[in-house]
mmCIF file of C-alpha atoms in Angstrom:
data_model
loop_
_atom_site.group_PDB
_atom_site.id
_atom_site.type_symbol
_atom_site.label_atom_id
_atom_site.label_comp_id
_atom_site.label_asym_id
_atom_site.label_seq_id
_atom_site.Cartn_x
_atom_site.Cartn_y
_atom_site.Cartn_z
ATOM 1 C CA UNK A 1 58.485 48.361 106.316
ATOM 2 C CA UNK A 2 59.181 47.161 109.919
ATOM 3 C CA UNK A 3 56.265 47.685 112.168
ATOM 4 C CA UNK A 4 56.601 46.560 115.548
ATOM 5 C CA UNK A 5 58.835 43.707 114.770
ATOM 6 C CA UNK A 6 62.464 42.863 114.499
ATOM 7 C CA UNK A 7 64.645 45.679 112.792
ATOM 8 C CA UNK A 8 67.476 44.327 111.357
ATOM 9 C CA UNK A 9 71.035 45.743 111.845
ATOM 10 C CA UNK A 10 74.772 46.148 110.765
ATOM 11 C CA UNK A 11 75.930 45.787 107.781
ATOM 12 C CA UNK A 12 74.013 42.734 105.419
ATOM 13 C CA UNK A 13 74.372 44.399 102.155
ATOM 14 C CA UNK A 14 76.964 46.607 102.206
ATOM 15 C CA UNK A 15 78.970 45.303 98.903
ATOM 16 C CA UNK A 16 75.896 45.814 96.765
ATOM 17 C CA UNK A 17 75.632 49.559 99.221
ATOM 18 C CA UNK A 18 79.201 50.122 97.388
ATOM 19 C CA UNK A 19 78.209 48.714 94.111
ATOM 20 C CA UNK A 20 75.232 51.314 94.043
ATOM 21 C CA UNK A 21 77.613 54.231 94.977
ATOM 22 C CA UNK A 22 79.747 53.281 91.841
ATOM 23 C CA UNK A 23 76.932 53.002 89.761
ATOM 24 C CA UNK A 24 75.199 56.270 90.655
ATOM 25 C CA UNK A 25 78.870 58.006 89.541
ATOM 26 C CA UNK A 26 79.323 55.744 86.464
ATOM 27 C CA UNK A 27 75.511 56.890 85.106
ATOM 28 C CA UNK A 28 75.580 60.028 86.474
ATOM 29 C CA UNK A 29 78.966 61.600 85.943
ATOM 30 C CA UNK A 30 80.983 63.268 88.736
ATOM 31 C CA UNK A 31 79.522 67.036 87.541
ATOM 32 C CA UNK A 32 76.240 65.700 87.545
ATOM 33 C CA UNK A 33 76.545 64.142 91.624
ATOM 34 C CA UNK A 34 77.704 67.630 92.551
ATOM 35 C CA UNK A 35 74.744 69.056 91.438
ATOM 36 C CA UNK A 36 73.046 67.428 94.794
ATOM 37 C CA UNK A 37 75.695 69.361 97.388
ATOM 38 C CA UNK A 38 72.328 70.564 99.258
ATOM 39 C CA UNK A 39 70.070 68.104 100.899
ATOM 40 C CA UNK A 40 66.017 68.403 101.179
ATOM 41 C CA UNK A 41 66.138 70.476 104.118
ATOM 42 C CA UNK A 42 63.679 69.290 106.951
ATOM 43 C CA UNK A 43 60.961 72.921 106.243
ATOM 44 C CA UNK A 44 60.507 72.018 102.881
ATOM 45 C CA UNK A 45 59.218 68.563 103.667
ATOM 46 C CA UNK A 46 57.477 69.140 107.467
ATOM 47 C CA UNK A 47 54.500 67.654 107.748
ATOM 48 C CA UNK A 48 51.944 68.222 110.410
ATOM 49 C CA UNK A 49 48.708 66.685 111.693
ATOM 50 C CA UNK A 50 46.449 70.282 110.650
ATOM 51 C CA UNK A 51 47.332 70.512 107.317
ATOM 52 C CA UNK A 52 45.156 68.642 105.108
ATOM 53 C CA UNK A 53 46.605 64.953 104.267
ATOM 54 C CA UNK A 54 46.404 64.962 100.314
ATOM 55 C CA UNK A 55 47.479 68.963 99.922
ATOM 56 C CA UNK A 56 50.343 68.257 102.110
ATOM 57 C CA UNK A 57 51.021 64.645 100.685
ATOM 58 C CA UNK A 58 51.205 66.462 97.124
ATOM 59 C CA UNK A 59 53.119 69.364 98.279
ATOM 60 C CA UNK A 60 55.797 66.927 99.805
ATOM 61 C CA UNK A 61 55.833 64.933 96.682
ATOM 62 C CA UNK A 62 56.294 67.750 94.173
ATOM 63 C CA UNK A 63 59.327 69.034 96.855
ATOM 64 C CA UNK A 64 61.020 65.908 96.058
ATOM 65 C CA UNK A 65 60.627 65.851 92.291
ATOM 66 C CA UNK A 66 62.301 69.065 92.187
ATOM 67 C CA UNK A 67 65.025 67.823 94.302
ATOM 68 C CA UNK A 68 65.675 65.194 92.399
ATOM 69 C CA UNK A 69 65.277 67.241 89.097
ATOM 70 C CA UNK A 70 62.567 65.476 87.597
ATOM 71 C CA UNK A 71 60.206 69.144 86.265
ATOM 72 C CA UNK A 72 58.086 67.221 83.974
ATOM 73 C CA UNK A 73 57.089 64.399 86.305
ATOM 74 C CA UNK A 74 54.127 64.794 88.186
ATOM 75 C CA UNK A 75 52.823 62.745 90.853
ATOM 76 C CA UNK A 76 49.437 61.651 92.204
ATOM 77 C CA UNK A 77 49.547 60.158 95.406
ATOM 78 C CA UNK A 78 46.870 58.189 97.458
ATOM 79 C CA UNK A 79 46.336 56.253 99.976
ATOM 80 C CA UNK A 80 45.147 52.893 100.901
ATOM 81 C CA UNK A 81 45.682 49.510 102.947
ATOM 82 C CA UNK A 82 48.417 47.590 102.375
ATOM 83 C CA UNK A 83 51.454 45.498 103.111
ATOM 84 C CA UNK A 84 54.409 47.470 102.010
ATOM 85 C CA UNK A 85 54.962 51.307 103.015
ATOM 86 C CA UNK A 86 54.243 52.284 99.606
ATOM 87 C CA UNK A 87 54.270 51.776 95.683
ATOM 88 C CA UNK A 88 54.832 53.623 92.348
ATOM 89 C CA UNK A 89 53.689 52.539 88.932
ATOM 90 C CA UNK A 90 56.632 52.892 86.319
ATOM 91 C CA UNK A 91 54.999 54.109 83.177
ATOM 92 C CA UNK A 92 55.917 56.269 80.917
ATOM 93 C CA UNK A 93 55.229 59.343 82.440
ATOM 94 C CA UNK A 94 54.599 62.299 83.076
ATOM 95 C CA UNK A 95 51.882 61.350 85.447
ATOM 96 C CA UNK A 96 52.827 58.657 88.017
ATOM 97 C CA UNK A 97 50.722 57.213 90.308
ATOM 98 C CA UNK A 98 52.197 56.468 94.012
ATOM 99 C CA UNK A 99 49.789 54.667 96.544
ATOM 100 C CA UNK A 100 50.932 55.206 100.271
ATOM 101 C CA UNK A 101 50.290 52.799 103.117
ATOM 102 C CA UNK A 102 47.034 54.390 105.229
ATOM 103 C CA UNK A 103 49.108 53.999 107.821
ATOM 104 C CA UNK A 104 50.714 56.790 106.992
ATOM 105 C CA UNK A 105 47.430 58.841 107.337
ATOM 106 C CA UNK A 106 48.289 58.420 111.059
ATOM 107 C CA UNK A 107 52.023 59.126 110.669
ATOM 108 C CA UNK A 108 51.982 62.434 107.982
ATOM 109 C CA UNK A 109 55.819 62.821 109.611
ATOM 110 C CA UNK A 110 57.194 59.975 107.493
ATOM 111 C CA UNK A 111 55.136 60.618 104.694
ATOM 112 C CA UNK A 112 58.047 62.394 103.431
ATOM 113 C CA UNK A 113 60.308 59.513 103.777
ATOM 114 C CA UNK A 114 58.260 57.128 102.103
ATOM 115 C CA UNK A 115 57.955 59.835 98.871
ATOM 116 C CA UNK A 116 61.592 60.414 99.163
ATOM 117 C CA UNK A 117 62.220 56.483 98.321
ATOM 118 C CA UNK A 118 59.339 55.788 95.498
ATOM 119 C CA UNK A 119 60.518 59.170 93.575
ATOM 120 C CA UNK A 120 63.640 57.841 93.620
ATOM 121 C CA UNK A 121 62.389 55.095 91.970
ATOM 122 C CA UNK A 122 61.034 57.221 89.165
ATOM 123 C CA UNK A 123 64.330 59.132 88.920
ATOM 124 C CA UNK A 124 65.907 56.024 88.376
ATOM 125 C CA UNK A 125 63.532 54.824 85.658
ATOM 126 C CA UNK A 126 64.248 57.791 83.892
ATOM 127 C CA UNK A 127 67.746 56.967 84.103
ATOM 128 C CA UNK A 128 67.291 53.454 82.781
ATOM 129 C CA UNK A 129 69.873 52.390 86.090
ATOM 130 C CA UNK A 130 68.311 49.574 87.787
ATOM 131 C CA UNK A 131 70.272 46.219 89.854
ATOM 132 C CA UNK A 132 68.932 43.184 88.494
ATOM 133 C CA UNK A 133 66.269 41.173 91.064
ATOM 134 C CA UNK A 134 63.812 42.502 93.413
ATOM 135 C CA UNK A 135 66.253 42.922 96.580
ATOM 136 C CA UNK A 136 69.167 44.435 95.354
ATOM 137 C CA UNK A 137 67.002 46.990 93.386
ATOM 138 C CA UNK A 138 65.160 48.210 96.188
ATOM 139 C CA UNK A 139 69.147 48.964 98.106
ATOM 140 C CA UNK A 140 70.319 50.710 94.780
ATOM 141 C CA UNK A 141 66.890 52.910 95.215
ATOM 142 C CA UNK A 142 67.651 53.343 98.903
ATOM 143 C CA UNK A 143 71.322 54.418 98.264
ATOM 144 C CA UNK A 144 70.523 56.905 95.781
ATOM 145 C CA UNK A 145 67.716 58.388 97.681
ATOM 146 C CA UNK A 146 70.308 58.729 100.532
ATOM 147 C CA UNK A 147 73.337 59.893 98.611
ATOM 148 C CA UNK A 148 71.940 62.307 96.756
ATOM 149 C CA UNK A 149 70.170 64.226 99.641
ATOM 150 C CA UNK A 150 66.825 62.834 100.719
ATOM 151 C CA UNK A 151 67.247 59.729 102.435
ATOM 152 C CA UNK A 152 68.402 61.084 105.518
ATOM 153 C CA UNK A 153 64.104 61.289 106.101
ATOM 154 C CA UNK A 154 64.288 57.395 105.583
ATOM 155 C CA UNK A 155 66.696 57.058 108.348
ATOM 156 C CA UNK A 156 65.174 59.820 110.329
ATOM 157 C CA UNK A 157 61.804 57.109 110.108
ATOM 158 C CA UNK A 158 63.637 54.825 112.265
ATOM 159 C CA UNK A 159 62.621 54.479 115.520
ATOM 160 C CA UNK A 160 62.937 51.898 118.619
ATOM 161 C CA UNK A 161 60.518 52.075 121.884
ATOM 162 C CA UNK A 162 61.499 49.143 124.102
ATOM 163 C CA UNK A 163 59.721 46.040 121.884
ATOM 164 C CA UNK A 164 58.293 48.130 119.428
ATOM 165 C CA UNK A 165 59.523 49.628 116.175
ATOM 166 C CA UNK A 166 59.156 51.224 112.731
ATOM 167 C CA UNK A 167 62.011 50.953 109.746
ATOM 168 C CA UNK A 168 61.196 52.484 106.799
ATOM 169 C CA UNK A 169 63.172 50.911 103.396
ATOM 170 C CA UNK A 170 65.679 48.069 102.830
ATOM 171 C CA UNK A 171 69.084 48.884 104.525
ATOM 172 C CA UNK A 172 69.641 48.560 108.001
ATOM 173 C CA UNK A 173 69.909 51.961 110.214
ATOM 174 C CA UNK A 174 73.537 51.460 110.079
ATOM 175 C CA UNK A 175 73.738 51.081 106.300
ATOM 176 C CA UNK A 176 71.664 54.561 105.953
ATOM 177 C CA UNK A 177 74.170 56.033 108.410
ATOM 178 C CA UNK A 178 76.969 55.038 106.419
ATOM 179 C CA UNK A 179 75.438 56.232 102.855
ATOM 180 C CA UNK A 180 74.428 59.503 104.679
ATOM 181 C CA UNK A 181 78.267 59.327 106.189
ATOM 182 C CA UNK A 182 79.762 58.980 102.289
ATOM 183 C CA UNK A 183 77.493 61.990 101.193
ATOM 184 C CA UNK A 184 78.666 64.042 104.289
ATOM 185 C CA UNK A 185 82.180 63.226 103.544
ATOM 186 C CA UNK A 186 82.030 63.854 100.053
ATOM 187 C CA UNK A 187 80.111 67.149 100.269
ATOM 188 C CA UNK A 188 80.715 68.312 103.388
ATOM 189 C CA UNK A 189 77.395 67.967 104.732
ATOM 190 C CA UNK A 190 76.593 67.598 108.327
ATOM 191 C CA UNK A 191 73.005 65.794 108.453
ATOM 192 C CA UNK A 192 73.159 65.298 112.676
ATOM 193 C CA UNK A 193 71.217 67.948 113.566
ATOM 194 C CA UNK A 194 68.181 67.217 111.244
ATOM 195 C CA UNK A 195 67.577 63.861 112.963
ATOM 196 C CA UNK A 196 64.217 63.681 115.345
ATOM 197 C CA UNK A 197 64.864 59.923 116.065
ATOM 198 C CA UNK A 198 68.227 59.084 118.498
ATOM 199 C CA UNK A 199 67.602 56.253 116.925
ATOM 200 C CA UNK A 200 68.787 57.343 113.561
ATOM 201 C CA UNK A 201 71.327 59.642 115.148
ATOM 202 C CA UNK A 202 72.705 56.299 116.674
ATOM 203 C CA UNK A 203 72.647 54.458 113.631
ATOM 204 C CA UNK A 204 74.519 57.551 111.732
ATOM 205 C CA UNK A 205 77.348 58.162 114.083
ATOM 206 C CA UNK A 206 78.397 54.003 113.571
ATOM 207 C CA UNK A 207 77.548 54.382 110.128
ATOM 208 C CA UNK A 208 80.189 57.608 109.809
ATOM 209 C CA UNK A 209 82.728 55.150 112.070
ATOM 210 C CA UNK A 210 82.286 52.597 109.177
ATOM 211 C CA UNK A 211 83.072 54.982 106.298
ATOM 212 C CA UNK A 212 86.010 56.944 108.417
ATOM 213 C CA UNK A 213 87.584 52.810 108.213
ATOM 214 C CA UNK A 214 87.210 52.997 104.508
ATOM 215 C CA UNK A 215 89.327 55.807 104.490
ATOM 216 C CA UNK A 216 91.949 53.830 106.469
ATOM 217 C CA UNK A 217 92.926 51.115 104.180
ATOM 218 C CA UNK A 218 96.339 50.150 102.802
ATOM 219 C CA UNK A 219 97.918 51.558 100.655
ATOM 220 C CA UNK A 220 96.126 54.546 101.784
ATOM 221 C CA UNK A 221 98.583 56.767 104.062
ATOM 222 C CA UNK A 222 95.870 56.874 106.944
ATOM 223 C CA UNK A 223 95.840 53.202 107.457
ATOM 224 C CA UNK A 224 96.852 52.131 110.586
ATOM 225 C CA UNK A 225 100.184 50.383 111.882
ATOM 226 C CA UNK A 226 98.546 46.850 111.950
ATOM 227 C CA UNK A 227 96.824 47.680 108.486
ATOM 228 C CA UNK A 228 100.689 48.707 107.232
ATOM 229 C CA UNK A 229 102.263 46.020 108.223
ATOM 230 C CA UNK A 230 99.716 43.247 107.104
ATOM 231 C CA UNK A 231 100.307 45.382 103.791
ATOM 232 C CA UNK A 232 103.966 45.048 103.940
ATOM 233 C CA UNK A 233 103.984 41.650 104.413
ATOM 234 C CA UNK A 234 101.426 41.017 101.526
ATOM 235 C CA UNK A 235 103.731 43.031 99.277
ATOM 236 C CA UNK A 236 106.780 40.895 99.974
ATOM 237 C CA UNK A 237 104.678 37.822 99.127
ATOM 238 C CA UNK A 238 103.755 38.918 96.244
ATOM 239 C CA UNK A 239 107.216 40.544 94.991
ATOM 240 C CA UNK A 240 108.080 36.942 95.593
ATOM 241 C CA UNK A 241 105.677 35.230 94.114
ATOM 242 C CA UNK A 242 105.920 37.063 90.509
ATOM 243 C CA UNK A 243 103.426 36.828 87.540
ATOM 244 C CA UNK A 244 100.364 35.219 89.265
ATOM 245 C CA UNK A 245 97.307 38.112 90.680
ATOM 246 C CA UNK A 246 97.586 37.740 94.328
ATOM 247 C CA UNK A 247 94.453 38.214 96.681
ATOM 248 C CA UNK A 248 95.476 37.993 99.786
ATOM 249 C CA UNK A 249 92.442 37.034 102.107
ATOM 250 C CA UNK A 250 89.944 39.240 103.921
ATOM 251 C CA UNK A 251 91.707 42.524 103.423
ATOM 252 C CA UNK A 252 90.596 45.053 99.994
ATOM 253 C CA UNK A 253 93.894 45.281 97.862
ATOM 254 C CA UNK A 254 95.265 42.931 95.757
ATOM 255 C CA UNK A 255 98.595 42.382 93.498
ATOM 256 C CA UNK A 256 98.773 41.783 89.844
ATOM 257 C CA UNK A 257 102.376 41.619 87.661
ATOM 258 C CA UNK A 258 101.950 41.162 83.972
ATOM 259 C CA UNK A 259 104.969 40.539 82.050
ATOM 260 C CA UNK A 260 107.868 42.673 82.485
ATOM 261 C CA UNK A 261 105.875 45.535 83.824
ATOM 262 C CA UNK A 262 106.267 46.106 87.627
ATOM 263 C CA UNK A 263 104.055 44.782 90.214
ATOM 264 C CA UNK A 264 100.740 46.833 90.915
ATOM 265 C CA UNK A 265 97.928 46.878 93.622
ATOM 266 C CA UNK A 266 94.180 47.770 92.847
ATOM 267 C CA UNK A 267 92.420 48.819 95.823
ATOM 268 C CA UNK A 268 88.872 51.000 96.007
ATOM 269 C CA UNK A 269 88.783 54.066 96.383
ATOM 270 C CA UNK A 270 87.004 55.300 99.582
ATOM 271 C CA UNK A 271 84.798 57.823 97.948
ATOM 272 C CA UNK A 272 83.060 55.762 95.366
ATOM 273 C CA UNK A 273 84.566 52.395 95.377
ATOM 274 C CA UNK A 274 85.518 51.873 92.183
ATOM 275 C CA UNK A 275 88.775 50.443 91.905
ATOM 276 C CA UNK A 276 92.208 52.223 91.190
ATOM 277 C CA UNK A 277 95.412 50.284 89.958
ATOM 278 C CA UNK A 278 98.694 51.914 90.763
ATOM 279 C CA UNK A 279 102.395 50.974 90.606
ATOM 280 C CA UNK A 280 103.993 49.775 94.203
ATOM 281 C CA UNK A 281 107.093 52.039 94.295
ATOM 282 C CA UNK A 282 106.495 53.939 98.102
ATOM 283 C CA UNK A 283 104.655 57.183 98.327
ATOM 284 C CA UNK A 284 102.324 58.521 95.811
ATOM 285 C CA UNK A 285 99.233 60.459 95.024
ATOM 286 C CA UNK A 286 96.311 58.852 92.973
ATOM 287 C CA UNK A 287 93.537 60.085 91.462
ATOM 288 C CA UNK A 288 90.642 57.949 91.269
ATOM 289 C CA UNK A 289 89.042 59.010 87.503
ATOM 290 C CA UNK A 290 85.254 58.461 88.250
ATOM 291 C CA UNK A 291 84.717 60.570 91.383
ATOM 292 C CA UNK A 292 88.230 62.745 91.137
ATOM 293 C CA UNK A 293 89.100 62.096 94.424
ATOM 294 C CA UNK A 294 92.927 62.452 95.231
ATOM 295 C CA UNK A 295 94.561 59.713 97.519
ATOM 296 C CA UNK A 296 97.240 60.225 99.347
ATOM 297 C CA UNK A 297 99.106 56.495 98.728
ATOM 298 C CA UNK A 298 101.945 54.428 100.151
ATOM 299 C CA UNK A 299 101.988 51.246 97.977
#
């Protein structure tokens, strides 16, 4: 939690952002992420300064666990002074004990956002998905919360006031904005209007610029004349070049030839980055087999 300090932004951990999004469809199954097409809409979760803190903190709290599917968890939140925004012991369950910053006694609007990340953390015990190390687990909880429909309140916690500001969880604004920008894309969604912070409204509209250019790399169709010809010129090279897997540098697709077979390219697919390998023969449509996406292709 940023609290009048430095708030961090662009993009610092977006591969292990992607790697989350691939795990999340890998554990969960395609039919399975559908099942979250409808966010936590702001009225379910509002929190004002006359309703009474622990009521409202456990109404908030049992709104997410049935967002998140969880019926026979049950949480008991509290409240006390302390570093981070908040905490959740892992047990076994069904009770699980979250302690909340008393900051937050002060703040009762992000209470919500803080819940939205720590149940997400018990969702994800009870999926047995976790990142290995401290950091990178903390971005896979963040991404979840976010792609599957509540951490546009972690976002919407953002907020910048000449020197001072507040950040709630691990990724930057921008890497919220471009989770929240995958979801949207994915489902539909418009989250825009939900935002009370133009902070976070910022932070989403270069975060949805970010995932548009995801959707604009070669061998994709949409990919731009530059992106094309870079791509053309990679293909000759490795047409020429024969057996051995080229990477060319600093772009996402690369070239592999085994045997007699013809060459192919692997790229990611823009949905949920896991990678697709397809023949180079020209025009073609692929369909990426984790998140059934169909790609309109030029390899």
């Amino acid at each position: 939690m940023a609290d009048d300090g430095p708030v961090e932004h662009g993009y610092p951990h977006l591969d292990t952002v992607r790697a989350a999004i691939t795990a999340l469809y890998r554990r969960l199954s395609y039919d399975t992420v559908r099942t979250f097409s409808t966010s936590v809409a702001p009225a379910d979760v509002a929190f004002c300064d006359t309703d009474d803190l622990h009521l409202g903190a456990q109404r908030v709290a049992r709104e997410l666990v049935r967002h998140y599917r969880l019926p026979d968890a049950r949480l008991i939140v509290s409240f006390r002074e302390m570093k981070h925004a908040a905490n959740v012991e892992l047990a076994a369950g069904p009770e699980y004990f979250v302690e909340l910053n008393d900051r937050f006694r002060t703040h009762r609007e992000d209470i919500g956002a803080a819940l939205a990340h720590e149940v997400m953390h018990v969702y994800l015990h009870r999926l047995d998905l976790s990142f290995p190390g401290l950091r990178d687990n903390e971005i896979l909880t963040d991404t979840a919360a976010a792609y599957l429909g509540a951490g546009w309140l972690l976002l919407d916690a953002f907020r910048e006031h000449g020197s001072a500001s507040q950040k709630l969880g691990y990724l930057t604004p921008e890497e919220f904005g471009y989770v929240l920008a995958k979801r949207a894309l994915f489902f539909g969604e418009d989250p825009s209007t939900w935002f009370t912070s133009p902070q976070a409204y910022e932070a989403y509209v270069k975060g949805m610029a970010r995932a548009r250019r995801d959707e604009q790399q070669p061998p994709l169709t949409a990919a731009g004349w530059a992106g094309r010809r870079r791509y053309a010129r990679d293909r000759r090279h490795a047409q020429e070049h024969g057996r051995a897997q080229l990477v060319p540098a600093g772009v996402p697709y690369s070239f592999t030839a085994d045997g007699h077979e013809p060459l192919r390219v692997s790229f990611p697919c823009p949905t949920c980055h896991q990678r697709i390998r397809v023949p180079v023969r020209g025009r073609m449509r692929a369909r990426c087999a984790l998140c059934r996406t169909v790609l309109e292709c030029d390899t």
